Structures are given as C-alpha cells and as structure tokens.
Tab-separated table of C-alpha atoms in Angstrom:
chain	number	residue	atom	x	y	z
A	6	MET	CA	5.570	7.487	143.658
A	7	GLY	CA	2.976	4.730	143.956
A	8	TRP	CA	1.075	1.972	142.209
A	9	ARG	CA	-2.440	0.573	142.034
A	10	ARG	CA	-3.504	-3.060	141.358
A	11	ARG	CA	-6.923	-3.754	139.839
A	12	SER	CA	-8.525	-7.141	140.645
A	13	GLY	CA	-8.905	-9.649	137.758
A	14	THR	CA	-6.488	-8.559	135.075
A	15	VAL	CA	-3.283	-7.314	136.662
A	16	CYS	CA	-2.993	-3.578	136.045
A	17	TYR	CA	-0.363	-1.270	137.526
A	18	THR	CA	-0.481	2.525	137.561
A	19	LEU	CA	2.939	4.024	138.069
A	20	SER	CA	3.496	7.600	139.099
A	21	LEU	CA	7.091	8.749	139.148
A	22	GLU	CA	8.225	12.005	140.697
A	23	PRO	CA	11.731	13.279	139.905
A	24	LEU	CA	14.090	11.256	141.998
A	25	ASN	CA	16.799	13.925	142.000
A	26	VAL	CA	19.348	11.224	142.678
A	27	GLN	CA	22.558	12.887	143.792
A	28	PRO	CA	25.895	11.729	142.460
A	29	ILE	CA	27.707	9.683	145.037
A	30	THR	CA	30.301	12.470	145.318
A	31	ARG	CA	27.591	14.659	146.895
A	32	VAL	CA	26.718	13.819	150.481
A	33	LEU	CA	24.420	15.258	153.064
A	34	PRO	CA	25.630	18.651	154.261
A	35	GLU	CA	25.574	17.655	157.875
A	36	THR	CA	27.812	14.628	157.276
A	37	ARG	CA	30.039	15.929	154.507
A	38	GLY	CA	33.566	14.649	154.822
A	39	THR	CA	32.638	11.620	156.919
A	40	LEU	CA	32.451	7.928	155.958
A	41	ALA	CA	28.945	7.808	157.447
A	42	GLY	CA	27.834	10.571	155.079
A	43	LEU	CA	29.052	8.605	152.080
A	44	ARG	CA	27.282	5.465	153.273
A	45	THR	CA	24.026	7.366	153.837
A	46	SER	CA	24.076	8.862	150.339
A	47	LEU	CA	24.821	5.471	148.735
A	48	PHE	CA	21.968	3.888	150.693
A	49	ARG	CA	19.485	6.503	149.458
A	50	VAL	CA	20.581	6.057	145.836
A	51	SER	CA	20.397	2.238	146.110
A	52	LEU	CA	16.969	2.303	147.761
A	53	ARG	CA	15.506	4.588	145.109
A	54	GLY	CA	17.081	2.493	142.346
A	55	LEU	CA	15.680	-0.701	143.838
A	56	ALA	CA	12.196	0.794	144.075
A	57	PHE	CA	12.364	1.958	140.464
A	58	SER	CA	13.546	-1.492	139.281
A	59	LEU	CA	10.777	-3.202	141.236
A	60	LEU	CA	8.095	-1.000	139.712
A	61	CYS	CA	9.445	-1.602	136.191
A	62	ALA	CA	9.344	-5.329	136.810
A	63	LEU	CA	5.741	-5.077	138.014
A	64	VAL	CA	4.736	-3.109	134.919
A	65	LEU	CA	6.421	-5.608	132.606
A	66	ASP	CA	4.839	-8.496	134.498
A	67	GLY	CA	1.425	-6.937	134.025
A	68	ALA	CA	2.033	-6.680	130.285
A	69	ARG	CA	3.147	-10.309	130.191
A	70	VAL	CA	-0.038	-11.502	131.912
A	71	ASP	CA	-2.232	-9.614	129.422
A	72	ALA	CA	-0.313	-10.991	126.401
A	73	ALA	CA	-0.711	-14.568	127.663
A	74	ALA	CA	-4.501	-14.399	127.776
A	75	PRO	CA	-5.930	-14.825	124.272
A	76	CYS	CA	-9.625	-14.815	123.565
A	77	ARG	CA	-11.078	-18.306	123.042
A	78	ILE	CA	-13.298	-18.539	119.956
A	79	GLN	CA	-14.974	-21.861	119.190
A	80	VAL	CA	-16.832	-22.681	115.986
A	81	ILE	CA	-19.710	-25.124	116.441
A	82	GLU	CA	-22.235	-26.734	114.124
A	83	LYS	CA	-25.783	-25.451	114.372
A	84	GLY	CA	-28.104	-28.119	115.722
A	85	SER	CA	-25.561	-30.647	116.999
A	86	GLY	CA	-23.241	-28.280	118.844
A	87	TRP	CA	-20.279	-30.286	117.522
A	88	PRO	CA	-16.992	-28.391	117.212
A	89	VAL	CA	-16.025	-27.816	113.574
A	90	PRO	CA	-12.362	-28.174	112.561
A	91	LEU	CA	-10.933	-26.429	109.495
A	92	VAL	CA	-13.008	-23.249	109.601
A	93	GLU	CA	-11.131	-20.056	108.836
A	94	LEU	CA	-11.860	-16.684	110.421
A	95	ARG	CA	-10.184	-13.859	108.498
A	96	THR	CA	-9.936	-10.228	109.619
A	97	THR	CA	-10.312	-7.229	107.315
A	98	HIS	CA	-6.529	-6.793	107.406
A	99	GLN	CA	-6.087	-10.386	106.195
A	100	VAL	CA	-4.944	-12.115	109.360
A	101	ARG	CA	-6.095	-15.748	109.178
A	102	PHE	CA	-7.097	-17.980	112.063
A	103	VAL	CA	-8.068	-21.643	111.493
A	104	THR	CA	-9.887	-23.821	114.006
A	105	ASP	CA	-8.074	-26.875	115.332
A	106	ASN	CA	-9.622	-30.316	115.872
A	107	ASN	CA	-11.660	-28.947	118.761
A	108	GLY	CA	-13.054	-26.135	116.623
A	109	VAL	CA	-11.019	-23.645	118.673
A	110	ILE	CA	-9.088	-20.487	117.815
A	111	ALA	CA	-6.822	-18.703	120.296
A	112	PHE	CA	-7.254	-15.093	119.140
A	113	ASP	CA	-4.305	-12.976	120.261
A	114	LEU	CA	-4.093	-9.832	118.127
A	115	PRO	CA	-3.396	-6.972	120.549
A	116	GLU	CA	-4.535	-4.341	118.040
A	117	LEU	CA	-8.075	-5.792	117.964
A	118	MET	CA	-8.578	-6.718	121.597
A	119	GLY	CA	-11.630	-5.008	123.009
A	120	LYS	CA	-12.710	-3.784	119.577
A	121	GLU	CA	-15.628	-4.878	117.444
A	122	THR	CA	-14.036	-6.978	114.700
A	123	TRP	CA	-15.373	-8.420	111.471
A	124	PHE	CA	-14.324	-11.952	110.535
A	125	ASP	CA	-14.970	-13.550	107.152
A	126	VAL	CA	-16.052	-17.169	107.745
A	127	ILE	CA	-14.664	-19.703	105.251
A	128	GLY	CA	-15.643	-23.265	106.019
A	129	HIS	CA	-15.663	-25.668	103.029
A	130	GLY	CA	-19.251	-26.742	103.592
A	131	TYR	CA	-19.909	-24.813	106.811
A	132	GLU	CA	-21.132	-21.234	106.591
A	133	VAL	CA	-22.969	-18.318	108.158
A	134	PRO	CA	-25.714	-16.307	106.416
A	135	LYS	CA	-24.802	-13.526	103.994
A	136	ASP	CA	-25.283	-9.945	105.099
A	137	GLY	CA	-26.837	-7.205	102.965
A	138	PHE	CA	-23.635	-6.813	100.953
A	139	GLY	CA	-23.247	-10.516	100.279
A	140	SER	CA	-20.459	-11.071	102.798
A	141	ARG	CA	-20.440	-14.172	104.979
A	142	GLY	CA	-18.991	-13.335	108.336
A	143	VAL	CA	-19.531	-12.388	111.967
A	144	ARG	CA	-18.787	-9.434	114.217
A	145	LEU	CA	-17.109	-10.285	117.492
A	146	LYS	CA	-15.505	-8.291	120.290
A	147	PRO	CA	-12.469	-10.264	121.435
A	148	VAL	CA	-11.457	-9.719	125.042
A	149	PRO	CA	-8.508	-11.383	126.810
A	150	GLY	CA	-9.677	-14.511	128.604
A	151	LYS	CA	-13.199	-14.335	127.189
A	152	ARG	CA	-14.970	-17.305	125.545
A	153	LEU	CA	-16.899	-16.655	122.330
A	154	LYS	CA	-18.791	-18.996	120.003
A	155	VAL	CA	-19.573	-18.869	116.302
A	156	GLU	CA	-22.407	-21.067	115.062
A	157	VAL	CA	-22.200	-22.301	111.470
A	158	THR	CA	-24.666	-24.178	109.296
A	159	ARG	CA	-23.519	-27.346	107.526
A	160	THR	CA	-24.294	-27.252	103.799
A	161	ILE	CA	-22.617	-30.545	102.879
A	162	ILE	CA	-23.952	-34.027	103.610
A	163	ALA	CA	-20.719	-35.412	105.080
A	164	ARG	CA	-19.675	-34.137	108.507
A	165	ARG	CA	-16.094	-33.105	109.130
A	166	LEU	CA	-14.526	-34.943	112.066
A	167	GLY	CA	-10.999	-33.548	111.966
A	168	ARG	CA	-7.416	-33.949	110.900
A	169	ILE	CA	-5.535	-37.168	111.696
A	170	THR	CA	-2.010	-36.350	110.430
A	171	GLY	CA	0.366	-33.422	110.657
A	172	SER	CA	1.376	-31.062	113.448
A	173	GLY	CA	-0.580	-28.650	115.591
A	174	ILE	CA	-3.690	-30.835	115.609
A	175	PHE	CA	-4.711	-29.197	118.900
A	176	ALA	CA	-2.380	-26.191	118.711
A	177	GLU	CA	-5.026	-23.516	119.287
A	178	SER	CA	-6.507	-25.358	122.270
A	179	GLN	CA	-3.055	-25.888	123.758
A	180	LYS	CA	-2.375	-22.142	123.601
A	181	LEU	CA	-5.334	-21.844	125.969
A	182	GLY	CA	-4.114	-24.565	128.327
A	183	GLU	CA	-6.429	-27.269	126.929
A	184	GLN	CA	-5.688	-30.708	125.425
A	185	LYS	CA	-2.388	-30.691	127.293
A	186	ASP	CA	-1.879	-34.447	127.005
A	187	TRP	CA	-1.870	-34.421	123.188
A	188	VAL	CA	1.575	-34.833	121.591
A	189	ASP	CA	2.092	-34.535	117.817
A	190	ALA	CA	3.901	-37.348	116.026
A	191	GLY	CA	6.688	-35.301	114.427
A	192	ILE	CA	5.527	-34.827	110.839
A	193	VAL	CA	3.910	-31.728	109.338
A	194	GLY	CA	2.348	-33.154	106.169
A	195	CYS	CA	1.859	-36.348	104.181
A	196	ASP	CA	0.305	-37.594	100.973
A	197	SER	CA	-2.490	-40.115	100.396
A	198	VAL	CA	-3.240	-43.031	102.694
A	199	GLN	CA	-3.124	-46.780	102.131
A	200	LEU	CA	-4.395	-49.023	104.920
A	201	ALA	CA	-4.245	-52.753	105.674
A	202	THR	CA	-5.240	-54.980	108.577
A	203	HIS	CA	-2.227	-57.147	109.372
A	204	ARG	CA	-1.656	-59.393	112.361
A	205	GLU	CA	-4.295	-57.747	114.510
A	206	ARG	CA	-3.068	-54.217	113.826
A	207	LEU	CA	-4.032	-51.515	111.359
A	208	PHE	CA	-1.027	-50.611	109.221
A	209	TRP	CA	-1.274	-47.034	107.913
A	210	LEU	CA	0.905	-46.053	104.971
A	211	TRP	CA	1.444	-42.603	103.423
A	212	GLY	CA	3.337	-41.216	100.479
A	213	ASP	CA	5.731	-38.260	100.387
A	214	THR	CA	6.018	-36.860	103.899
A	215	THR	CA	7.085	-33.393	105.078
A	216	LEU	CA	9.092	-32.724	108.242
A	217	ALA	CA	9.710	-29.443	110.048
A	218	ASN	CA	13.503	-29.377	109.735
A	219	TYR	CA	13.777	-28.990	105.930
A	220	PRO	CA	11.518	-28.562	102.852
A	221	LEU	CA	12.623	-31.965	101.491
A	222	GLY	CA	11.263	-34.703	103.724
A	223	ILE	CA	10.709	-38.454	103.327
A	224	PHE	CA	10.153	-39.833	99.826
A	225	ASP	CA	9.951	-43.573	100.388
A	226	GLY	CA	6.795	-43.913	102.423
A	227	THR	CA	6.030	-43.435	106.110
A	228	SER	CA	3.954	-45.794	108.210
A	229	ALA	CA	2.287	-46.219	111.586
A	230	THR	CA	0.068	-48.720	113.336
A	231	THR	CA	-3.001	-48.492	115.527
A	232	SER	CA	-5.380	-50.881	117.224
A	233	PRO	CA	-7.945	-52.420	114.853
A	234	LEU	CA	-10.703	-51.295	117.201
A	235	PRO	CA	-12.658	-48.257	115.997
A	236	PRO	CA	-12.683	-45.033	118.012
A	237	ALA	CA	-15.128	-44.989	120.911
A	238	LYS	CA	-17.280	-42.525	118.975
A	239	PHE	CA	-17.156	-40.862	115.603
A	240	GLU	CA	-17.572	-37.305	116.811
A	241	PRO	CA	-15.186	-34.363	117.011
A	242	PRO	CA	-12.708	-33.737	118.445
A	243	VAL	CA	-10.831	-36.598	116.755
A	244	ARG	CA	-7.813	-37.973	118.633
A	245	LEU	CA	-6.174	-40.777	116.643
A	246	THR	CA	-2.830	-41.722	118.174
A	247	LEU	CA	-0.564	-43.165	115.473
A	248	ASP	CA	2.419	-45.314	116.459
A	249	TYR	CA	4.963	-44.412	113.763
A	250	PHE	CA	7.923	-46.468	112.663
A	251	THR	CA	10.868	-44.254	113.642
A	252	ASN	CA	14.644	-44.014	113.390
A	253	PRO	CA	16.933	-44.328	116.451
A	254	LYS	CA	16.280	-40.664	117.248
A	255	GLY	CA	12.545	-41.273	117.445
A	256	VAL	CA	11.775	-39.428	114.191
A	257	PRO	CA	9.365	-41.011	111.644
A	258	ARG	CA	11.371	-42.701	108.880
A	259	GLY	CA	10.953	-44.123	105.408
A	260	ILE	CA	9.867	-47.758	105.242
A	261	ALA	CA	10.181	-48.576	101.517
A	262	LYS	CA	13.661	-47.837	100.187
A	263	MET	CA	13.261	-49.537	96.811
A	264	PRO	CA	16.327	-49.602	94.533
A	265	GLY	CA	16.543	-46.996	91.809
A	266	GLU	CA	16.380	-43.226	91.473
A	267	GLY	CA	13.538	-40.966	92.552
A	268	PRO	CA	10.768	-41.156	95.149
A	269	THR	CA	8.968	-44.420	95.888
A	270	TRP	CA	5.178	-44.394	95.824
A	271	LEU	CA	3.196	-47.296	97.241
A	272	THR	CA	-0.238	-48.593	96.378
A	273	ALA	CA	-2.407	-51.751	96.528
A	274	TYR	CA	-1.563	-52.302	100.213
A	275	VAL	CA	-3.072	-55.493	101.639
A	276	SER	CA	-2.415	-58.491	103.904
A	277	LEU	CA	-2.833	-61.955	102.359
A	278	PRO	CA	-2.421	-65.536	103.629
A	279	ASP	CA	0.284	-67.676	102.050
A	280	LYS	CA	0.023	-71.430	101.475
A	281	ASN	CA	1.162	-72.076	105.053
A	282	GLY	CA	-1.473	-69.771	106.525
A	283	ARG	CA	1.008	-67.025	107.379
A	284	GLU	CA	-0.206	-63.468	106.824
A	285	ARG	CA	1.969	-61.477	104.418
A	286	LEU	CA	1.715	-57.700	104.086
A	287	VAL	CA	2.302	-56.649	100.469
A	288	ALA	CA	2.145	-53.641	98.161
A	289	SER	CA	2.940	-52.446	94.660
A	290	TYR	CA	5.644	-49.797	94.284
A	291	LEU	CA	6.274	-47.113	91.664
A	292	LYS	CA	9.534	-45.247	91.167
A	293	ILE	CA	8.857	-41.646	90.106
A	294	ARG	CA	10.931	-39.318	87.943
A	295	GLY	CA	10.368	-35.859	86.537
A	296	LEU	CA	6.800	-34.586	86.419
A	297	LEU	CA	5.097	-37.378	88.398
A	298	GLU	CA	5.928	-39.998	85.771
A	299	ALA	CA	6.507	-43.635	86.724
A	300	SER	CA	9.824	-45.080	85.565
A	301	GLU	CA	9.521	-48.484	87.235
A	302	LYS	CA	6.827	-50.678	88.800
A	303	GLY	CA	7.130	-53.750	90.950
A	304	LEU	CA	6.035	-55.747	93.996
A	305	CYS	CA	7.279	-55.522	97.580
A	306	VAL	CA	6.710	-57.445	100.827
A	307	TRP	CA	6.785	-56.350	104.460
A	308	ASN	CA	9.582	-57.793	106.602
A	309	ASP	CA	8.098	-58.184	110.085
A	310	ASP	CA	11.524	-58.381	111.726
A	311	ARG	CA	13.109	-55.389	109.983
A	312	GLU	CA	9.840	-53.438	109.810
A	313	ASN	CA	10.369	-52.409	106.199
A	314	LEU	CA	8.820	-53.092	102.829
A	315	GLU	CA	11.422	-54.925	100.751
A	316	HIS	CA	11.772	-55.379	97.007
A	317	LEU	CA	10.316	-58.648	95.709
A	318	ARG	CA	10.137	-58.290	91.948
A	319	THR	CA	10.469	-55.626	89.262
A	320	MET	CA	7.525	-55.933	86.855
A	321	TRP	CA	8.206	-53.079	84.432
A	322	LYS	CA	10.800	-50.449	83.581
A	323	LYS	CA	10.364	-47.520	81.259
A	324	SER	CA	13.683	-48.264	79.596
A	325	GLU	CA	12.211	-51.562	78.417
A	326	GLY	CA	9.248	-49.903	76.687
A	327	ASP	CA	5.665	-49.022	77.565
A	328	ALA	CA	4.027	-52.363	76.808
A	329	LYS	CA	3.571	-53.243	80.498
A	330	LYS	CA	2.829	-49.817	81.941
A	331	ASP	CA	-0.117	-51.285	83.896
A	332	ALA	CA	2.082	-54.141	85.090
A	333	VAL	CA	1.077	-54.039	88.777
A	334	PRO	CA	-2.190	-53.807	90.716
A	335	GLU	CA	-2.959	-50.273	91.876
A	336	GLY	CA	-5.527	-48.607	94.112
A	337	HIS	CA	-7.375	-49.803	97.209
A	338	PRO	CA	-8.251	-53.440	97.982
A	339	ALA	CA	-11.672	-55.047	98.288
A	340	PHE	CA	-12.402	-58.700	99.040
A	341	TRP	CA	-15.328	-60.403	97.298
A	342	LYS	CA	-16.769	-63.905	97.114
A	343	ASP	CA	-18.389	-65.035	93.887
A	344	ALA	CA	-21.506	-67.223	93.595
A	345	ALA	CA	-19.359	-70.355	93.882
A	346	GLY	CA	-17.858	-69.135	97.159
A	347	LYS	CA	-14.405	-68.378	95.755
A	348	LYS	CA	-12.681	-65.436	97.459
A	349	TRP	CA	-11.207	-62.772	95.215
A	350	LEU	CA	-8.916	-59.823	95.861
A	351	MET	CA	-9.834	-56.751	93.835
A	352	PHE	CA	-8.049	-53.413	93.415
A	353	GLY	CA	-9.439	-50.173	92.072
A	354	ASN	CA	-9.330	-46.402	92.212
A	355	PRO	CA	-12.243	-46.122	92.686
A	356	PHE	CA	-13.802	-49.063	90.823
A	357	PRO	CA	-12.025	-52.422	90.448
A	358	THR	CA	-9.649	-52.753	87.505
A	359	PHE	CA	-7.896	-55.928	88.673
A	360	ARG	CA	-8.650	-59.179	90.463
A	361	CYS	CA	-6.883	-62.375	91.476
A	362	PRO	CA	-7.489	-65.171	93.993
A	363	ALA	CA	-7.026	-63.783	97.515
A	364	THR	CA	-3.717	-65.505	98.334
A	365	PHE	CA	-0.109	-64.382	98.592
A	366	GLU	CA	0.935	-66.789	95.838
A	367	ALA	CA	-1.750	-65.635	93.373
A	368	TRP	CA	-0.988	-61.979	94.071
A	369	GLN	CA	2.539	-62.412	92.667
A	370	ASP	CA	1.592	-64.813	89.847
A	371	GLU	CA	0.644	-62.880	86.708
A	372	SER	CA	-1.041	-65.933	85.227
A	373	THR	CA	-3.834	-65.594	87.828
A	374	TRP	CA	-4.440	-61.895	87.213
A	375	GLU	CA	-7.583	-60.688	85.492
A	376	ARG	CA	-8.147	-57.172	84.166
A	377	LEU	CA	-11.545	-55.588	84.733
A	378	GLU	CA	-13.224	-52.750	82.872
A	379	PRO	CA	-14.593	-50.200	85.365
A	380	GLN	CA	-17.700	-48.072	84.902
A	381	LYS	CA	-16.541	-44.752	83.474
A	382	VAL	CA	-19.455	-42.405	84.210
A	383	LEU	CA	-22.253	-42.142	86.789
A	384	GLU	CA	-25.374	-40.017	86.740
A	385	SER	CA	-25.978	-37.218	89.239
A	386	VAL	CA	-29.133	-37.759	91.285
A	387	SER	CA	-29.863	-34.022	91.431
A	388	ASP	CA	-29.773	-33.051	87.748
A	389	GLY	CA	-28.987	-36.196	85.768
A	390	LYS	CA	-25.681	-34.812	84.505
A	391	PRO	CA	-22.736	-37.189	84.016
A	392	VAL	CA	-20.202	-37.502	86.827
A	393	LYS	CA	-16.781	-38.893	85.934
A	394	PRO	CA	-14.884	-40.596	88.804
A	395	HIS	CA	-11.184	-39.905	89.244
A	396	SER	CA	-10.028	-41.617	92.463
A	397	GLY	CA	-11.596	-43.304	95.479
A	398	SER	CA	-12.518	-46.705	96.894
A	399	VAL	CA	-15.353	-49.218	97.257
A	400	ALA	CA	-16.468	-51.415	100.150
A	401	TRP	CA	-19.278	-53.695	101.305
A	402	HIS	CA	-21.342	-51.997	104.029
A	403	PRO	CA	-22.991	-54.551	106.342
A	404	TRP	CA	-25.683	-52.147	107.599
A	405	LYS	CA	-26.625	-50.978	104.122
A	406	LYS	CA	-26.166	-54.511	102.745
A	407	ARG	CA	-24.858	-53.031	99.530
A	408	TRP	CA	-21.556	-52.050	97.993
A	409	VAL	CA	-20.777	-48.376	98.494
A	410	THR	CA	-18.251	-45.998	96.980
A	411	ILE	CA	-16.771	-42.616	97.801
A	412	PHE	CA	-14.957	-40.991	94.910
A	413	MET	CA	-13.499	-37.691	93.798
A	414	GLU	CA	-14.977	-36.248	90.634
A	415	SER	CA	-12.690	-35.530	87.704
A	416	PHE	CA	-12.851	-31.814	86.840
A	417	GLY	CA	-15.746	-31.004	89.149
A	418	LYS	CA	-17.187	-27.677	90.247
A	419	PRO	CA	-16.567	-25.477	92.162
A	420	SER	CA	-13.250	-27.248	92.843
A	421	VAL	CA	-11.643	-29.122	89.959
A	422	PHE	CA	-10.450	-31.957	92.223
A	423	GLY	CA	-12.323	-31.236	95.436
A	424	GLU	CA	-15.830	-32.626	94.856
A	425	LEU	CA	-16.692	-35.945	96.568
A	426	TRP	CA	-19.583	-38.256	95.629
A	427	TYR	CA	-21.336	-41.321	97.043
A	428	ALA	CA	-23.029	-44.170	95.152
A	429	GLU	CA	-24.222	-47.766	95.685
A	430	ALA	CA	-24.249	-51.045	93.753
A	431	ASP	CA	-25.166	-54.698	94.204
A	432	GLY	CA	-21.619	-55.807	93.354
A	433	PRO	CA	-18.110	-54.334	93.550
A	434	SER	CA	-17.953	-53.891	89.780
A	435	GLY	CA	-21.353	-52.222	89.548
A	436	PRO	CA	-23.383	-51.161	87.792
A	437	TRP	CA	-23.285	-48.156	90.085
A	438	GLY	CA	-26.490	-46.208	90.669
A	439	LYS	CA	-27.012	-42.485	90.717
A	440	ALA	CA	-24.408	-40.449	92.571
A	441	VAL	CA	-24.944	-37.934	95.375
A	442	LYS	CA	-22.450	-35.155	96.113
A	443	VAL	CA	-21.520	-35.374	99.791
A	444	LEU	CA	-18.561	-33.004	100.087
A	445	SER	CA	-17.434	-29.836	98.296
A	446	HIS	CA	-14.497	-27.452	98.603
A	447	GLU	CA	-13.982	-23.769	97.837
A	448	ASN	CA	-11.028	-23.785	95.423
A	449	TYR	CA	-9.170	-26.567	97.186
A	450	THR	CA	-8.278	-30.186	96.411
A	451	PHE	CA	-9.374	-33.297	98.302
A	452	TYR	CA	-8.044	-36.304	96.444
A	453	ASN	CA	-7.595	-40.061	96.852
A	454	PRO	CA	-10.446	-40.626	99.330
A	455	ARG	CA	-10.402	-43.946	101.159
A	456	ILE	CA	-13.382	-45.615	102.883
A	457	HIS	CA	-12.613	-47.001	106.337
A	458	ASP	CA	-14.465	-50.306	106.036
A	459	GLU	CA	-12.309	-51.550	108.952
A	460	TRP	CA	-14.639	-49.548	111.200
A	461	PHE	CA	-17.950	-50.670	109.695
A	462	ASP	CA	-20.573	-51.995	112.116
A	463	GLU	CA	-23.553	-54.027	110.930
A	464	LYS	CA	-25.670	-52.234	113.534
A	465	SER	CA	-24.566	-48.748	112.506
A	466	PRO	CA	-25.309	-46.681	109.373
A	467	VAL	CA	-22.097	-44.693	109.791
A	468	LEU	CA	-19.489	-44.577	106.997
A	469	ILE	CA	-16.097	-42.997	107.679
A	470	PHE	CA	-13.744	-41.822	104.954
A	471	GLU	CA	-10.650	-39.674	104.631
A	472	GLY	CA	-8.709	-37.922	101.900
A	473	THR	CA	-5.771	-35.620	101.249
A	474	TYR	CA	-6.551	-31.918	101.725
A	475	THR	CA	-4.109	-29.912	99.602
A	476	MET	CA	-3.738	-26.726	97.578
A	477	GLN	CA	-2.215	-28.727	94.718
A	478	PHE	CA	-4.140	-28.625	91.414
A	479	ALA	CA	-6.433	-25.823	92.630
A	480	ASN	CA	-6.439	-22.254	91.324
A	481	LYS	CA	-3.529	-20.891	93.377
A	482	PRO	CA	-5.236	-20.721	96.781
A	483	ALA	CA	-3.287	-19.709	99.861
A	484	PRO	CA	-2.374	-22.963	101.657
A	485	THR	CA	-4.353	-23.515	104.857
A	486	PRO	CA	-1.885	-23.396	107.778
A	487	LYS	CA	-1.259	-26.786	109.401
A	488	TYR	CA	-4.039	-28.540	107.430
A	489	ASP	CA	-2.524	-28.331	103.961
A	490	TYR	CA	-1.153	-31.626	102.600
A	491	ASN	CA	-2.701	-33.725	105.357
A	492	GLN	CA	-5.426	-36.287	105.923
A	493	VAL	CA	-8.873	-35.144	107.037
A	494	LEU	CA	-11.572	-37.515	108.305
A	495	TYR	CA	-15.296	-37.298	107.444
A	496	ARG	CA	-18.459	-39.072	108.568
A	497	LEU	CA	-21.409	-39.991	106.367
A	498	ASP	CA	-24.716	-41.151	107.892
A	499	LEU	CA	-26.259	-43.577	105.408
A	500	GLN	CA	-29.773	-43.432	106.841
A	501	GLY	CA	-30.091	-39.714	105.990
A	502	GLN	CA	-32.895	-38.574	103.709
A	503	SER	CA	-30.371	-36.751	101.545
A	504	LEU	CA	-28.925	-40.103	100.425
A	505	ASN	CA	-32.271	-41.681	99.475
A	506	ARG	CA	-32.544	-41.898	95.719
C-alpha cells in the first residue's frame, strides 16, 4: 500500500493490497485468551482502517483540487486588445459559455478538459473568420489552470463596453479568483432606463425589474443614484456601482406606487427648477393592463424626504375615452434655447414630439404645452434606403457642435428591433441627415437606447449610449444567460471615418 504525489496538480496513486482484517473475535495465536491479545488485534484493525480512511481523503482532496481549477478563456478585440463582454462560445454538444464584463469565461467541463474542442463564436458584431465549411469558431484545448485567448474582429462601429445592470456582472472572473471586490446589487434584470441629473446626483430609473427569489419582481419602477462624474475611462471592463433605493432588508424596492391596478411605467424623467429656484424631480407615469396597453396616464413628483415618486395629477383614463391618449409628455428630455434665448424642455423617442418652457410650473400646465411633428424617415448613408426610427434619444454634443441621435430602427434587418443608427442635425427637431448603422444584433432585440449626454466632454469625440438587451420581440432565440433583459453600454467615437458622410 502506498501513494505518489506529482508536483503541480495534486495527483495520488493508491495501491491497495488485501488487508485481510480479522474480526475482533480472532486474536493472535500467541496471545489468544488474554486481554493483551484482544487489544493488539483491535489496534491492528484500527491502524489499517485509519490508513485506508486517510488515503481515501487524499484521493478525494486531489479530485477537489482538479475540479476547482477551470481554464481561463478571455475574448479580446483584435487591434485594441480590449476585453469583449457578451461573446458566446458554444460547444458541439450545445453547452454555452458567455463572457462577463472582463471578456472572461471560466471553462469547467470535465469531459472536455485536455481535449481539442470546437467552439462556435457568437458575438453580435464581433466575429472570427469562417472556415472552409462556413462555420465561425475556434479550436481550443482547455487545461485546468491554463489561460487561453480568443481574438475577435469588430464588425460594428460602436464598441461594446459591458453590462451595467443585473447579476453576475463579473461572475466568470470571480470563479477564477478575480474581481473579488465586486458585489452585485441584488437584481437580475430590468427594463429600459430613464436618467436625470438632480441635486448633484445622477438618478437612474428602470421599469419592470426581476429578482432572484421569484419570477414576478418589481412592477413600479426601481431606482439608484451615482455621482454625476463620468467614469475615469470609457473602456472595458465597466464597473458602474449603483446605489439603489432599498427596503429595510437592503433589497431594491419599487419607488413609484401609483394608485390603480397594474404595473406602473415611468417616462419623461427630468429635474426642473420651480419658481423659488428649488429643483424638482418629475416624471410621467402610465398604468398598464393586459397586453401592454395603457389604462391611465398622469404626472408624478419625487419626494426627497420619502425617496419616492408620488402621484401629482391624473391626466387621462381609458374609461373616460381615448381623446387624450397622448395626454402626458413621453420619452427622453432635451434642453434647447431658441434664437431669443428662451430655454425649452423637449421630450421625444427619439425625436421631439413635445415642448414647454423649462420650469416645474410649465411642465404641469397644459396651456404651455406644444406638440411637435417629428421626422418620420431618414435615409441610409450606405444605400439610400429609408430608415424608420422607433425609439431612442437626441442630445447636443459639444465636441461635434451638432445635435446627435441614436435610435433603434423599426423592423430592421437582420434583427427586427435590434438595429441601431446614428444621425446628426443642426437643431433638435431636425432635419436629420443621412443615418449610419452603428450596431447590429443576430436575432436579438436592443430597444429604447438612451444617449448619456451627462458624460459629454467638449474636448472628447466620445459618445456613450445604452439600451435594453432582450430576447423579447425576436424570433424565439434562446435567452443569453445573465445578460438578457438588462442594460448594456456602448461607445461611439465620432471622429471615426465610418461616420463621415
């Protein structure tokens, strides 16, 4: 009986000869009938049993060490070397691995360790060359503890920075002992973002939110705040720490419990000065019933002491007829000064459909509201075909010195609601010039994009935007683990040749 330990990976070789353990009723012949003989026999049995137990523990410990050492695979962008989040590697037996915000996968399939393995590479704008059979993938040989890299080419103009909501943002890295200080916020998914700068903080607001403890989550808005300062750099891996409004147990909670049945959706989120110079955080609300149909619309105001949005006024109810179905401002805000120097608040999704003087009093006074007719179609710069906007936002970019827009195309290709475009104009209402596609998805949805003009810098050509990545409205794709129904951040460099028109 013996064992051997190999340096590096712990490996034990166990050789067991028959122990021939005697029953305790059998004692050594020379001591039969004596207490000493019984003690000697018991000692031999116990010693052999202890040795056998020790060796079993060593063997099991060796197996545990091997199982805890996955192979580290990182996907990086060709040229920049940046890690690429949201790239899927799929084996031929349909096991899916998706890179986290550091572009990392912790590969741990025991049946493929040490074996040459083919991985399909699926990257939504990041790819590897096709082989002779038209397959896009790579062959790797995963080994416990080894570090491998996959280099992908970016085929989209926008650059993916990473996910900013949900759970497991650095899950793969943490399996490898990296990014240990990152702690998820406690949600697993959330719908589209609204964002306002209020009292020297950024107030983030999301729609329906999913938690881990039950399929039905929060249906009256969730919210968090961050510093108004932009991240130190707009490069992956993204680490945006969101300070959520929580219940007494520390779990993110709803912040807009409007009266009435059904979920509450929030839009037109903005901070405005009142007549006394006090900043007031406001929004429009919609009560939803049935198949995503609004049954009520109204206005709500943030209570700084209670940290909730509270009902201010009901503007329309379905039971009263459809005459005022557009009774509240909707979309994302944009501030604009006219030639006379008057400051206006505009809302649109993407292009402005509403404006009023930029004060708290005017925002709630229908007599000051003006309806605007948005541009319905843009022209593609590549082929001149019409592009119909569906949702998005506009903003003034100080480096570009023009108004810019990011919008999702209505019924685009290859993804019906996953194609994102960029365009420019001299004013917030257009006319908008030719559009350039900057982001595409492979049978997946990316809706309600929002430009982060809060992070614009007059000395920088960078534009940051985000949107909701979801399987909804696509052609029955398998949901991407962890990423589905969450917000993903992108970077657009406005000085690039691909945007010159």
